[in-house]
Short mmCIF file of C-alpha atoms in Angstrom, two decimals:
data_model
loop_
_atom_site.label_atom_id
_atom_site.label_comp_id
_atom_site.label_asym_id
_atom_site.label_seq_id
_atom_site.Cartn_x
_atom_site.Cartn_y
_atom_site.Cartn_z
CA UNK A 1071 57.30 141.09 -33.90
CA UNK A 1072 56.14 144.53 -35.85
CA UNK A 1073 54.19 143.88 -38.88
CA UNK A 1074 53.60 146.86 -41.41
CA UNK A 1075 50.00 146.90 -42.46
CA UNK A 1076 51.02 148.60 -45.90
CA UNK A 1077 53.93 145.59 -46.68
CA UNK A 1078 52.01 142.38 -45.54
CA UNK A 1079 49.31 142.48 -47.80
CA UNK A 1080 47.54 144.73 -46.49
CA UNK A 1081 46.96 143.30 -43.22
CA UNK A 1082 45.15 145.88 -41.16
CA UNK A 1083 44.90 146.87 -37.52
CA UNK A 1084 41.70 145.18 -36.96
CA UNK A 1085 43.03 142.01 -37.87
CA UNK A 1086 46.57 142.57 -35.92
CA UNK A 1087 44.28 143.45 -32.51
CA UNK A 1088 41.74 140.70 -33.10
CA UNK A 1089 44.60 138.04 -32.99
CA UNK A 1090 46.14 139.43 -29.61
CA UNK A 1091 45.89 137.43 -26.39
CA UNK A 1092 43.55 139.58 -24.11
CA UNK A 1093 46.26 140.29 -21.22
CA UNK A 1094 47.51 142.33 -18.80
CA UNK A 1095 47.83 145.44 -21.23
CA UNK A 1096 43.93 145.45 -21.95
CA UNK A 1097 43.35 144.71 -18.20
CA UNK A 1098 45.39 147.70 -17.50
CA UNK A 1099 44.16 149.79 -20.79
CA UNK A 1100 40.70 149.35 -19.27
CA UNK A 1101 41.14 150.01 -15.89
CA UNK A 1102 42.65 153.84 -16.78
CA UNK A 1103 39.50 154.50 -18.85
CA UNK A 1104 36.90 152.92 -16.71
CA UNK A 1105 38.51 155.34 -14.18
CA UNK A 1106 37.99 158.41 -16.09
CA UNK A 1107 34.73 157.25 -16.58
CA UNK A 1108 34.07 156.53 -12.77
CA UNK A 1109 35.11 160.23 -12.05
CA UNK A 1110 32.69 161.30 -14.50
CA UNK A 1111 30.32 159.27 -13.04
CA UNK A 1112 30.40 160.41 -10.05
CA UNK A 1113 29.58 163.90 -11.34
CA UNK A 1114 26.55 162.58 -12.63
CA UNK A 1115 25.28 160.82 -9.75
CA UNK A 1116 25.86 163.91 -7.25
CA UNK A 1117 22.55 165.61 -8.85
CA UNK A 1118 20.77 163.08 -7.01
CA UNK A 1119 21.70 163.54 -3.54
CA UNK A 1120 21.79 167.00 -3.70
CA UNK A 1121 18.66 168.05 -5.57
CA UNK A 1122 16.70 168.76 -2.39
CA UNK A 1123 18.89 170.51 -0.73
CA UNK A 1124 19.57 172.77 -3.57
CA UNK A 1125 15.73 172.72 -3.62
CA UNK A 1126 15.10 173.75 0.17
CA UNK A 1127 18.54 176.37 -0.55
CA UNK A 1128 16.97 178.78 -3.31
CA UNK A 1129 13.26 177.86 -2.18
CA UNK A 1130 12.38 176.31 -5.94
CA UNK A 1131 9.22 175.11 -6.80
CA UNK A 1132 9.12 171.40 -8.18
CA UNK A 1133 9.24 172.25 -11.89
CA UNK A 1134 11.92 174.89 -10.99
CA UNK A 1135 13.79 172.31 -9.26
CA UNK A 1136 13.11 169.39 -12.09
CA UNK A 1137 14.78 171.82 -14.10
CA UNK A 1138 18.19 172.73 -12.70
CA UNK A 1139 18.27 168.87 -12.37
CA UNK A 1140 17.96 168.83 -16.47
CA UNK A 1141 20.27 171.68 -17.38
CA UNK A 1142 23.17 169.05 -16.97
CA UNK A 1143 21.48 166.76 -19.59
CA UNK A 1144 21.07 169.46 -22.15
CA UNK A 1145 25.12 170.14 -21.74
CA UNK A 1146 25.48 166.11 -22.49
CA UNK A 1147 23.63 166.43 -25.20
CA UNK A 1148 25.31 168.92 -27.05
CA UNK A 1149 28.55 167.39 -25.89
CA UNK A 1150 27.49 163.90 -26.76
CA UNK A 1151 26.85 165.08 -30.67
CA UNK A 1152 29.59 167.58 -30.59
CA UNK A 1153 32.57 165.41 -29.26
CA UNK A 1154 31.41 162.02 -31.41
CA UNK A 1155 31.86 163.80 -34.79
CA UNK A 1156 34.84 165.65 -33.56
CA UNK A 1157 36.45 162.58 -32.40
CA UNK A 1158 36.04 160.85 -35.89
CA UNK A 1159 37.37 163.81 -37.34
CA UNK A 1160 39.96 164.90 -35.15
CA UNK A 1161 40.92 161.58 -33.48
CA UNK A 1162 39.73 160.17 -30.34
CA UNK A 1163 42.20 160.85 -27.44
CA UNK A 1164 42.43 164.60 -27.91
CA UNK A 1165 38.61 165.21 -27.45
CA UNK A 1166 38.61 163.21 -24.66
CA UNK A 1167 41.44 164.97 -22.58
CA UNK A 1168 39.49 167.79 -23.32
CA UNK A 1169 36.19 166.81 -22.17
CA UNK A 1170 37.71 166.31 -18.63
CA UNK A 1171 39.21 169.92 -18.47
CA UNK A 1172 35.13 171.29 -19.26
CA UNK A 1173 33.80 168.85 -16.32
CA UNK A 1174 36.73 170.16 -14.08
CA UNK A 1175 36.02 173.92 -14.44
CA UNK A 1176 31.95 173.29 -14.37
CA UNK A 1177 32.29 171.27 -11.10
CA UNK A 1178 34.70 174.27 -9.69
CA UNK A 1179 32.08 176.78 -11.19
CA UNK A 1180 29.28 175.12 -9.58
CA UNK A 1181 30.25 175.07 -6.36
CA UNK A 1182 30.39 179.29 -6.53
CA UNK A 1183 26.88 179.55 -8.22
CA UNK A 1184 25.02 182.55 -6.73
CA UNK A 1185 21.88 181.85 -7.07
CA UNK A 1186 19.41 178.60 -9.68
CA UNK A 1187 20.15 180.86 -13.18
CA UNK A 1188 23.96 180.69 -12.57
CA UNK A 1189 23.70 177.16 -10.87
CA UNK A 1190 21.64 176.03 -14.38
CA UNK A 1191 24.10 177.83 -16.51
CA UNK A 1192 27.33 176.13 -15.12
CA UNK A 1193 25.50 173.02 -14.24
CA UNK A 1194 25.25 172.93 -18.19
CA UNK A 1195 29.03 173.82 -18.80
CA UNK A 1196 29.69 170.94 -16.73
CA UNK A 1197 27.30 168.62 -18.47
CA UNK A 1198 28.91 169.54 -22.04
CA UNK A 1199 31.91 167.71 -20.68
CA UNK A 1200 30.71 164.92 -19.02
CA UNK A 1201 28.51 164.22 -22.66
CA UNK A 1202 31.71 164.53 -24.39
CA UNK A 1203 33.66 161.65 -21.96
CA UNK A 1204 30.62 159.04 -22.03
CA UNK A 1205 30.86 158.08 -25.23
CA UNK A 1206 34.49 158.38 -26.16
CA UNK A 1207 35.15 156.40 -23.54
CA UNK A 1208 33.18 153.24 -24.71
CA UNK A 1209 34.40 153.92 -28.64
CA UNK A 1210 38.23 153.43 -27.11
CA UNK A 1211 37.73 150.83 -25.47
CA UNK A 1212 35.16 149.07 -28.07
CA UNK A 1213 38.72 149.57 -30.77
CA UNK A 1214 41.45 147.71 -28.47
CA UNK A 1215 39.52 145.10 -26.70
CA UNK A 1216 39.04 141.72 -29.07
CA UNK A 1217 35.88 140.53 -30.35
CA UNK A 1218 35.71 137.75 -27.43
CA UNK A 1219 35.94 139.90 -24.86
CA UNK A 1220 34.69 143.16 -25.98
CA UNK A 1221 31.22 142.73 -24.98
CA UNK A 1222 32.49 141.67 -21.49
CA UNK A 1223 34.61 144.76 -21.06
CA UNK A 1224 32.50 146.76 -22.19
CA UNK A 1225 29.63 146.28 -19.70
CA UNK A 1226 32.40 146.31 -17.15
CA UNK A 1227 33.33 149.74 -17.57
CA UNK A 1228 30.16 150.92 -17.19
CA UNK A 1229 29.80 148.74 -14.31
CA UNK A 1230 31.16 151.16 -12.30
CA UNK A 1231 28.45 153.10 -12.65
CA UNK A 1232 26.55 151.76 -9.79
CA UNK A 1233 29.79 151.84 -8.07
CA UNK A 1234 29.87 155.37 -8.58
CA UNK A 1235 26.91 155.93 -7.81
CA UNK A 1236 26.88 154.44 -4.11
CA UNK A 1237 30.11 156.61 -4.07
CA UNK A 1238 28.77 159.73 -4.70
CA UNK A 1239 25.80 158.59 -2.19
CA UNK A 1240 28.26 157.96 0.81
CA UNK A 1241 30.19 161.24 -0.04
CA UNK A 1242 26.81 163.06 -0.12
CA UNK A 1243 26.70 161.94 2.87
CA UNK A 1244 29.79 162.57 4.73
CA UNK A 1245 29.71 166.04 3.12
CA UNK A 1246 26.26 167.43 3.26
CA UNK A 1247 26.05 166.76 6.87
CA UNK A 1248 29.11 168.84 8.26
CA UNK A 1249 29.07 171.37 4.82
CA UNK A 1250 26.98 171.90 1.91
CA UNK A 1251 26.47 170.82 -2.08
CA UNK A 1252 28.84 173.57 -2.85
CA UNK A 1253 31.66 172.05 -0.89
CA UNK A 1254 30.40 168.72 -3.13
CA UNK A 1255 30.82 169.91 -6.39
CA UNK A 1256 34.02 171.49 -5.48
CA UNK A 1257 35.52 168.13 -4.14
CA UNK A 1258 34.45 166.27 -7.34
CA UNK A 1259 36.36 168.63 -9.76
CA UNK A 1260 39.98 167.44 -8.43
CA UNK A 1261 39.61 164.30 -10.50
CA UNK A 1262 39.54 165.93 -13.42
CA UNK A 1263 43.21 166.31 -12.94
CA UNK A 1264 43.26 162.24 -14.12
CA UNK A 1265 43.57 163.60 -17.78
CA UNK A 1266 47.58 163.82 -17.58
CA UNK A 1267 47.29 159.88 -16.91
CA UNK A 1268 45.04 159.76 -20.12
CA UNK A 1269 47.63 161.33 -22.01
CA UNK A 1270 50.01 159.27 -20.92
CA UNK A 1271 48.86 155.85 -21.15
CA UNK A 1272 45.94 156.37 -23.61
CA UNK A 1273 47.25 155.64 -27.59
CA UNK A 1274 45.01 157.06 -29.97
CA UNK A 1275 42.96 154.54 -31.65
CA UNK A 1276 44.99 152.47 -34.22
CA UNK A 1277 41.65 151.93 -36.13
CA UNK A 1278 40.50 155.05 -36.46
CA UNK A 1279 44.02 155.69 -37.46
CA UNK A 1280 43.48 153.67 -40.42
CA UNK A 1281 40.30 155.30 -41.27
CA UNK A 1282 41.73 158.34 -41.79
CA UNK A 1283 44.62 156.76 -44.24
CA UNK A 1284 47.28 157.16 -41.50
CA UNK A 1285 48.53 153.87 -41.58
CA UNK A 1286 52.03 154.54 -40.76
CA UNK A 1287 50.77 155.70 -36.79
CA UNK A 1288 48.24 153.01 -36.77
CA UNK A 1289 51.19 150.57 -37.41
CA UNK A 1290 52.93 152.10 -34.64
CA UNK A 1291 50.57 152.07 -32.05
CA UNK A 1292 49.78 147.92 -32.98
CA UNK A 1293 53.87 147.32 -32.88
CA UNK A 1294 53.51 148.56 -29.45
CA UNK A 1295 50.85 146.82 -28.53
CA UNK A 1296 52.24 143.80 -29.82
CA UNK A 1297 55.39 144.18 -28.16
CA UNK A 1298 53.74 144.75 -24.71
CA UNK A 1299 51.40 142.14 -25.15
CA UNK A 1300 54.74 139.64 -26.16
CA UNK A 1301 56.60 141.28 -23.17
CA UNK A 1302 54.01 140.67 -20.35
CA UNK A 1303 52.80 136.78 -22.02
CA UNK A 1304 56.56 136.03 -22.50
CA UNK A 1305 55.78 135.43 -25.64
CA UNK A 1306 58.11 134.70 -28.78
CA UNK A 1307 55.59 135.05 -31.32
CA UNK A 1308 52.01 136.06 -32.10
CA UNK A 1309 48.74 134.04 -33.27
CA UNK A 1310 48.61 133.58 -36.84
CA UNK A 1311 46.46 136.73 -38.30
CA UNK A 1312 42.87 135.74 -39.25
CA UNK A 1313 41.49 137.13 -42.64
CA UNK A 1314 38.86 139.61 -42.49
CA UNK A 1315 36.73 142.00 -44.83
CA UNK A 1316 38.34 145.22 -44.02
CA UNK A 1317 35.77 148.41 -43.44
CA UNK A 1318 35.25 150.97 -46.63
CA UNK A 1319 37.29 153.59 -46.65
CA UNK A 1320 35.45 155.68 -48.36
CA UNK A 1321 34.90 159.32 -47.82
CA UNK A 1322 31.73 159.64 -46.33
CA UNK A 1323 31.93 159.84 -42.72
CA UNK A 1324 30.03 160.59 -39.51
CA UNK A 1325 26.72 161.78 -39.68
CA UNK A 1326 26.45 160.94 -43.31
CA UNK A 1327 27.64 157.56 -42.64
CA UNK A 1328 25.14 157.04 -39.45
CA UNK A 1329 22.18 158.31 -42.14
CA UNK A 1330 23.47 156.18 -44.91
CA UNK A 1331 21.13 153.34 -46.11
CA UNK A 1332 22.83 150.75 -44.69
CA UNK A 1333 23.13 152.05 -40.74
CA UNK A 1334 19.66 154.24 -40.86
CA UNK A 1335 17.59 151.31 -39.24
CA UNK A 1336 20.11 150.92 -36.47
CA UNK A 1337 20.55 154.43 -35.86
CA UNK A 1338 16.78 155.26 -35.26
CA UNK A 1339 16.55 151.91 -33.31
CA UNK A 1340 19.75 152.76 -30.59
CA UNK A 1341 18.64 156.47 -30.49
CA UNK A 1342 15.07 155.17 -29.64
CA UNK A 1343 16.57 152.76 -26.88
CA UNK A 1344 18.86 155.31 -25.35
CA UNK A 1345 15.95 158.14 -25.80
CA UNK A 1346 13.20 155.92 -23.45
CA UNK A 1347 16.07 154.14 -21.22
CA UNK A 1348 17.17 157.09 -19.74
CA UNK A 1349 13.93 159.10 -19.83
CA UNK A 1350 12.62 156.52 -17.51
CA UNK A 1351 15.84 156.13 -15.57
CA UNK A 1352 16.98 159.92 -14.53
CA UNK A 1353 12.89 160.86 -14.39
CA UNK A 1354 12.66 158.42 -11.50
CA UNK A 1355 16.14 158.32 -10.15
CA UNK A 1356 16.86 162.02 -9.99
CA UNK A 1357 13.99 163.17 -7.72
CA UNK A 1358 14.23 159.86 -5.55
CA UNK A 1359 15.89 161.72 -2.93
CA UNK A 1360 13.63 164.75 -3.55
CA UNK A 1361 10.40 162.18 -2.96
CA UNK A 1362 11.87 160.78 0.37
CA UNK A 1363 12.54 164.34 1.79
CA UNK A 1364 8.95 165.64 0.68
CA UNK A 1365 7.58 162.50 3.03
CA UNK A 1366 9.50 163.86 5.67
CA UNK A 1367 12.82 161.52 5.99
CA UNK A 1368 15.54 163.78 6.80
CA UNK A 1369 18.38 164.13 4.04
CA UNK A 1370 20.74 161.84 5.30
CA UNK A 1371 18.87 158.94 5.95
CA UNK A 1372 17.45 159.52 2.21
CA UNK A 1373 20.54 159.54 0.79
CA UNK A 1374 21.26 156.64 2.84
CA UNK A 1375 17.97 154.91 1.27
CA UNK A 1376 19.25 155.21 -2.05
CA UNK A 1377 22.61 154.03 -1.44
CA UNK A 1378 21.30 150.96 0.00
CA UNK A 1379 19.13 149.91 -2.84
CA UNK A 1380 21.78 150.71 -5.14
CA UNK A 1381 23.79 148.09 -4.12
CA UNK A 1382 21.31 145.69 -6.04
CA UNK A 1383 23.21 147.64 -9.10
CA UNK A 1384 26.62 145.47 -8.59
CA UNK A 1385 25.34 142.09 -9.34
CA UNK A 1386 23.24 143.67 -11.67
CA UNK A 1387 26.19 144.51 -14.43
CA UNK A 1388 27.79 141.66 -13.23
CA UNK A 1389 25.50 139.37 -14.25
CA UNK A 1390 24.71 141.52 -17.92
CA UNK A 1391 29.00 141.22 -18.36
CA UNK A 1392 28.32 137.54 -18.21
CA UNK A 1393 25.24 137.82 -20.44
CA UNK A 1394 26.12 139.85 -23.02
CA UNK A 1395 28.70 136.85 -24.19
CA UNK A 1396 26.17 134.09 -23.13
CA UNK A 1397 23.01 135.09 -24.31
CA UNK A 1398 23.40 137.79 -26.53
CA UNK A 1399 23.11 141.79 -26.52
CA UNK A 1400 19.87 141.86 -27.69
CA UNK A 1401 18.54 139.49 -25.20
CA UNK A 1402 19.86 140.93 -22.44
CA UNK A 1403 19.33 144.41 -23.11
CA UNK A 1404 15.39 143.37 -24.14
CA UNK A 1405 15.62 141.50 -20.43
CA UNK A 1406 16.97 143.96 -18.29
CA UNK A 1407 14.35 146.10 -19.74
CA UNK A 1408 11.47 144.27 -18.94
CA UNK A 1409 12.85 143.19 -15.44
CA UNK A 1410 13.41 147.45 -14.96
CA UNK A 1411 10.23 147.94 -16.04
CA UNK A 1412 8.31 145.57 -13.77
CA UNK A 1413 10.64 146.09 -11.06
CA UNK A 1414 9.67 149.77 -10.71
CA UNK A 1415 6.11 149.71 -10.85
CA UNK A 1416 6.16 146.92 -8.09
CA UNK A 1417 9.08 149.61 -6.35
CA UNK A 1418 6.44 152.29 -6.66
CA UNK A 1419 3.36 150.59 -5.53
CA UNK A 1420 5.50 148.88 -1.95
CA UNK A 1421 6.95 152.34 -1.11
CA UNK A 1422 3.58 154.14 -1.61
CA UNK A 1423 1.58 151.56 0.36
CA UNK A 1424 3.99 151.91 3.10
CA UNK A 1425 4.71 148.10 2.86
CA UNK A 1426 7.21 146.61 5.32
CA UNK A 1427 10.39 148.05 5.38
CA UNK A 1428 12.43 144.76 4.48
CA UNK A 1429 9.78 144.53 1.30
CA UNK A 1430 10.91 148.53 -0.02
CA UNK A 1431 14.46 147.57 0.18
CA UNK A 1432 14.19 144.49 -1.16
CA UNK A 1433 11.99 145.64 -4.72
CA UNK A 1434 14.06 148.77 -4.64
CA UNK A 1435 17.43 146.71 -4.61
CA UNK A 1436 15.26 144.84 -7.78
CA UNK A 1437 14.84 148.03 -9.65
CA UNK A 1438 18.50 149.30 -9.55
CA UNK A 1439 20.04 145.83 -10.24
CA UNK A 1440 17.58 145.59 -13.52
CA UNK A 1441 18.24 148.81 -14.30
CA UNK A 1442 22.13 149.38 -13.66
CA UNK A 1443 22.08 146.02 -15.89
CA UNK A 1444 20.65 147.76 -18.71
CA UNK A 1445 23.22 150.74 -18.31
CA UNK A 1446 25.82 148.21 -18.75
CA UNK A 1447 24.18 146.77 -21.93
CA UNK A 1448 23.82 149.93 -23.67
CA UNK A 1449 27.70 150.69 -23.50
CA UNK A 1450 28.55 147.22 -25.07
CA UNK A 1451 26.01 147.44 -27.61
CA UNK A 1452 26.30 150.87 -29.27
CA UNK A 1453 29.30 150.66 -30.52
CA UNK A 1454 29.37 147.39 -32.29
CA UNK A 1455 26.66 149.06 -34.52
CA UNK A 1456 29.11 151.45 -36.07
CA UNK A 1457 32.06 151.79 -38.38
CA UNK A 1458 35.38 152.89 -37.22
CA UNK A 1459 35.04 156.29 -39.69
CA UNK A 1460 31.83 157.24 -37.92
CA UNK A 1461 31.67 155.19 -34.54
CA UNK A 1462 32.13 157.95 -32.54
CA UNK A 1463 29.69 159.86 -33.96
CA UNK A 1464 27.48 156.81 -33.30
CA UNK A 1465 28.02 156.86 -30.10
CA UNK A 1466 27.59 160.19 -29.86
CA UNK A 1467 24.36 160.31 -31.58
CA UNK A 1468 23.02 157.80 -29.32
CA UNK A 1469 24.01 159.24 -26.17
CA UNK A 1470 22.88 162.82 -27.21
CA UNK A 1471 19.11 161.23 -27.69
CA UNK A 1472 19.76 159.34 -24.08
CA UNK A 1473 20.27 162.98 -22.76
CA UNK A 1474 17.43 164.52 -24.83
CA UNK A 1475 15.46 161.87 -22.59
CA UNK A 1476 17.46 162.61 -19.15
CA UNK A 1477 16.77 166.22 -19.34
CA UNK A 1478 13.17 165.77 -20.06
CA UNK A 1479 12.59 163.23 -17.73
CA UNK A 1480 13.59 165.27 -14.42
CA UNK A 1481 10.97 168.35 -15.43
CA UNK A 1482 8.75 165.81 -16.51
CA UNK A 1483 8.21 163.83 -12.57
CA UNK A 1484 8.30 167.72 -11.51
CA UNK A 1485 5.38 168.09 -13.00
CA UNK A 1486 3.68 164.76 -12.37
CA UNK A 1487 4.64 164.93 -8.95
CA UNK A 1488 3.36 168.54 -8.70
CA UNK A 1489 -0.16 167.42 -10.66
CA UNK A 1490 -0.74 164.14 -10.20
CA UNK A 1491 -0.27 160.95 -7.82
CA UNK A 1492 3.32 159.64 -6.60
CA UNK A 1493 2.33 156.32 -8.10
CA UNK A 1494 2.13 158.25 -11.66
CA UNK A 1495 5.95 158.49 -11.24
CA UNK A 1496 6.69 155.28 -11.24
CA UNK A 1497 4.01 153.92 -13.80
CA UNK A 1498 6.17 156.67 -16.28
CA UNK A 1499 9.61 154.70 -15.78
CA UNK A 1500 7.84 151.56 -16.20
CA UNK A 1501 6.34 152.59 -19.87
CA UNK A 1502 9.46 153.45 -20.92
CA UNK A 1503 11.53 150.88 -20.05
CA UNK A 1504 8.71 149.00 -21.85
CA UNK A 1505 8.61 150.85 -25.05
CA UNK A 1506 12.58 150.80 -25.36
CA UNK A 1507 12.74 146.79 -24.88
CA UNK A 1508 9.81 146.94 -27.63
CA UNK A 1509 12.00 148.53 -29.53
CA UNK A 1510 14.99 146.30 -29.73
CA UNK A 1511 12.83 143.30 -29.75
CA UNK A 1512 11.11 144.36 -32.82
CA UNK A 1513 14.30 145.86 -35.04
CA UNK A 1514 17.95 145.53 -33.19
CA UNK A 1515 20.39 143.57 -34.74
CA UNK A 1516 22.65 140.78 -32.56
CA UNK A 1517 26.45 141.51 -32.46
CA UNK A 1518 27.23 139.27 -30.13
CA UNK A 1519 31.20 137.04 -30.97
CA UNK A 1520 31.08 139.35 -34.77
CA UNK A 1521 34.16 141.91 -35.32
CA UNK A 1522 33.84 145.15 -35.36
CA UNK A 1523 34.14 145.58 -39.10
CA UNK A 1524 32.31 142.70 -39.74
CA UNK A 1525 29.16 143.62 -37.78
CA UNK A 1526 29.45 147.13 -39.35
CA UNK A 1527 29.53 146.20 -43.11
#
């Protein structure tokens, strides 16, 4: 049952998506980008586990070391702004195929760094891809999946990044203690090999498509959407298509768009959220290992540590999938927040006190399930705020002021840590959890059960 969008009155590829049964193609649509995603994760996560060893390696200083944990988030951050406005120009499967090829060759080129200069340099090489992926990833997925279940997806992809983060704990793990962070970095490039399965089973987006006035190959990638979605339901025809105001297609696009009057608001508000989230989150969670080891626990048993509490993470974005389409984005995200925020001062002051070991695990499991929550709100969110000619660069926008904050937030525990009290650490995190739930509280917008063109103007 192939409908032409430029026959039927105009019926568009929004409105031929929205009325699709969500089935066994989505299921399998998100499961090959959630991968990619998980890979990239991964990469991510490894800084982590390994920071104190590359410490103790090239005999850094904290500030040094806070540093070299940062030059990855300065790479996202150019490859965050970069690959969202090249993506709404250029389309958004290409970029993404070729953000996995930079995150391949700066894993493979970090495990042969020479010394913390060459380390930094091709620790930002490989960040520049990894900032391209993130938020490509959640802009496909955000154009396929219907308004009913998009929020739920959503949250599910980046679900897995607790997931991979206990993954690249345990690997830490096996690795470090036969070889080294070089033999780490080495292993995690081979995934970047998964972009021949992007090419292959990713379509480009139909809406974006359509944004660009290509309506003849956003018509074919629906018909084959349709017809797969038919096939696997066993279906002889198709839910009737519900009207809808289609998006402008006006000229304007990307970063004029995200500036515009009517997106301005939103665009300071998510860049504020993503800015304090993950200033508070990669502050604190990239030199937990480091903080363990300077105690005096041995490496393994602090990666071991971390993995453990990280496990609170799973039910964490679990339970935000099922709030997100319950309660609302912007009441969850404001929640998981708050919860992050008073979860890792009370982290802080049990670990410092040297409270009971049960208690540490226990308000440590607290802080990653509030705060893996969060992650999973912030990739459902984002992209409902944008339109399909500037989404991407959205995204992208957002993300590169999340990385502005991760890069900063490593140096910045270097130096509190290095100048002030342990305690001051955690007392950071909480404040800016704080001030980013204040934030959405205050001027976000709900999107929750609104189409994507709807919620977009």
């Amino acid at each position: 049952m192939k409908m032409h969008s430029m026959e039927v009155g105009r019926i568009t590829a929004a409105q031929r998506l929205e009325r699709l049964p969500v089935c066994g193609y989505h299921r399998w649509l998100f499961l090959v980008i959630a991968l990619a995603f998980f890979f990239d994760n991964i990469d991510l996560a490894t800084m982590t586990f390994v920071l104190g060893s590359i410490k103790t390696e090239f005999a850094l200083s904290n500030v040094q070391a806070g540093l070299i944990g940062s030059a990855s988030f300065v790479g996202m951050a150019i490859g965050a702004i970069g690959s969202g406005m090249a993506a709404d120009r250029f389309g958004r499967k290409p970029v993404f195929q070729i953000s996995m090829v930079v995150w391949g060759v700066g894993s493979v080129l970090c495990a042969t760094a020479s010394g913390p200069v060459e380390l930094g340099a091709f620790r930002l090489l490989l960040g520049i891809g990894m900032g391209m992926e993130l938020p490509l990833a959640q802009t496909l997925l955000s154009e396929f999946i219907p308004t009913h279940r998009r929020g739920k997806y959503l949250a599910l992809m980046d679900g897995n990044w607790p997931l991979a983060f206990i993954c690249a704990g345990l690997l830490s793990y096996v690795v470090l203690a036969n070889h080294g962070w070089r033999m780490l970095f080495a292993l995690e490039a081979i995934p970047a090999l998964f972009l021949f399965v992007i090419r292959r089973y990713v379509p480009e987006s139909p809406r974006w498509l359509e944004s660009q006035g290509r309506y003849e190959a956003a018509d074919a990638v629906v018909g084959a959407v349709e017809a797969s979605v038919m096939r696997r339901l066993r279906l002889t025809s198709l839910p009737e298509v519900a009207p809808n105001a289609p998006e402008s297609q006006r000229e304007a696009r990307g970063l004029r768009v995200i500036w515009s009057d009517g997106y301005r608001r939103r665009t300071l508000v998510v860049g504020a959220l993503w800015f304090f989230a993950l200033l508070g989150f990669y502050g604190l969670n990239t030199w937990l290992g480091a903080l363990q080891q300077a105690a005096g626990i041995v490496v393994t048993q602090s990666v071991l540590f971390t993995v453990y509490i990280s496990l609170g993470g799973i039910p964490g974005f679990l339970v935000a999938a099922w709030s997100v389409e319950r309660l609302g984005r912007k009441l969850t995200c404001v929640g998981t927040l708050v919860g992050g925020a008073c979860a890792t001062y009370a982290f802080g002051q049990v670990l410092l006190a040297g409270a009971p070991q049960w208690s540490i695990y226990a308000t440590g499991a607290s802080m990653q399930f509030f705060a893996f929550g969060m992650w999973a709100v912030l990739y459902a969110y984002t992209p409902e705020l944008f339109p399909s000619r500037a989404r991407a660069t959205g995204c992208g926008y957002a993300s590169f002021c999340g990385r502005v904050g991760a890069l900063l937030g490593p140096t910045l525990v270097g130096a509190i840590v290095t100048w002030s009290t342990s305690d001051a650490v955690f007392l950071f995190g909480a404040i800016c959890f704080g001030i980013a739930a204040l934030c959405v509280w205050r001027y976000g917008v709900e999107t929750k059960g609104v189409q994507l063109e709807t919620v977009s103007g």
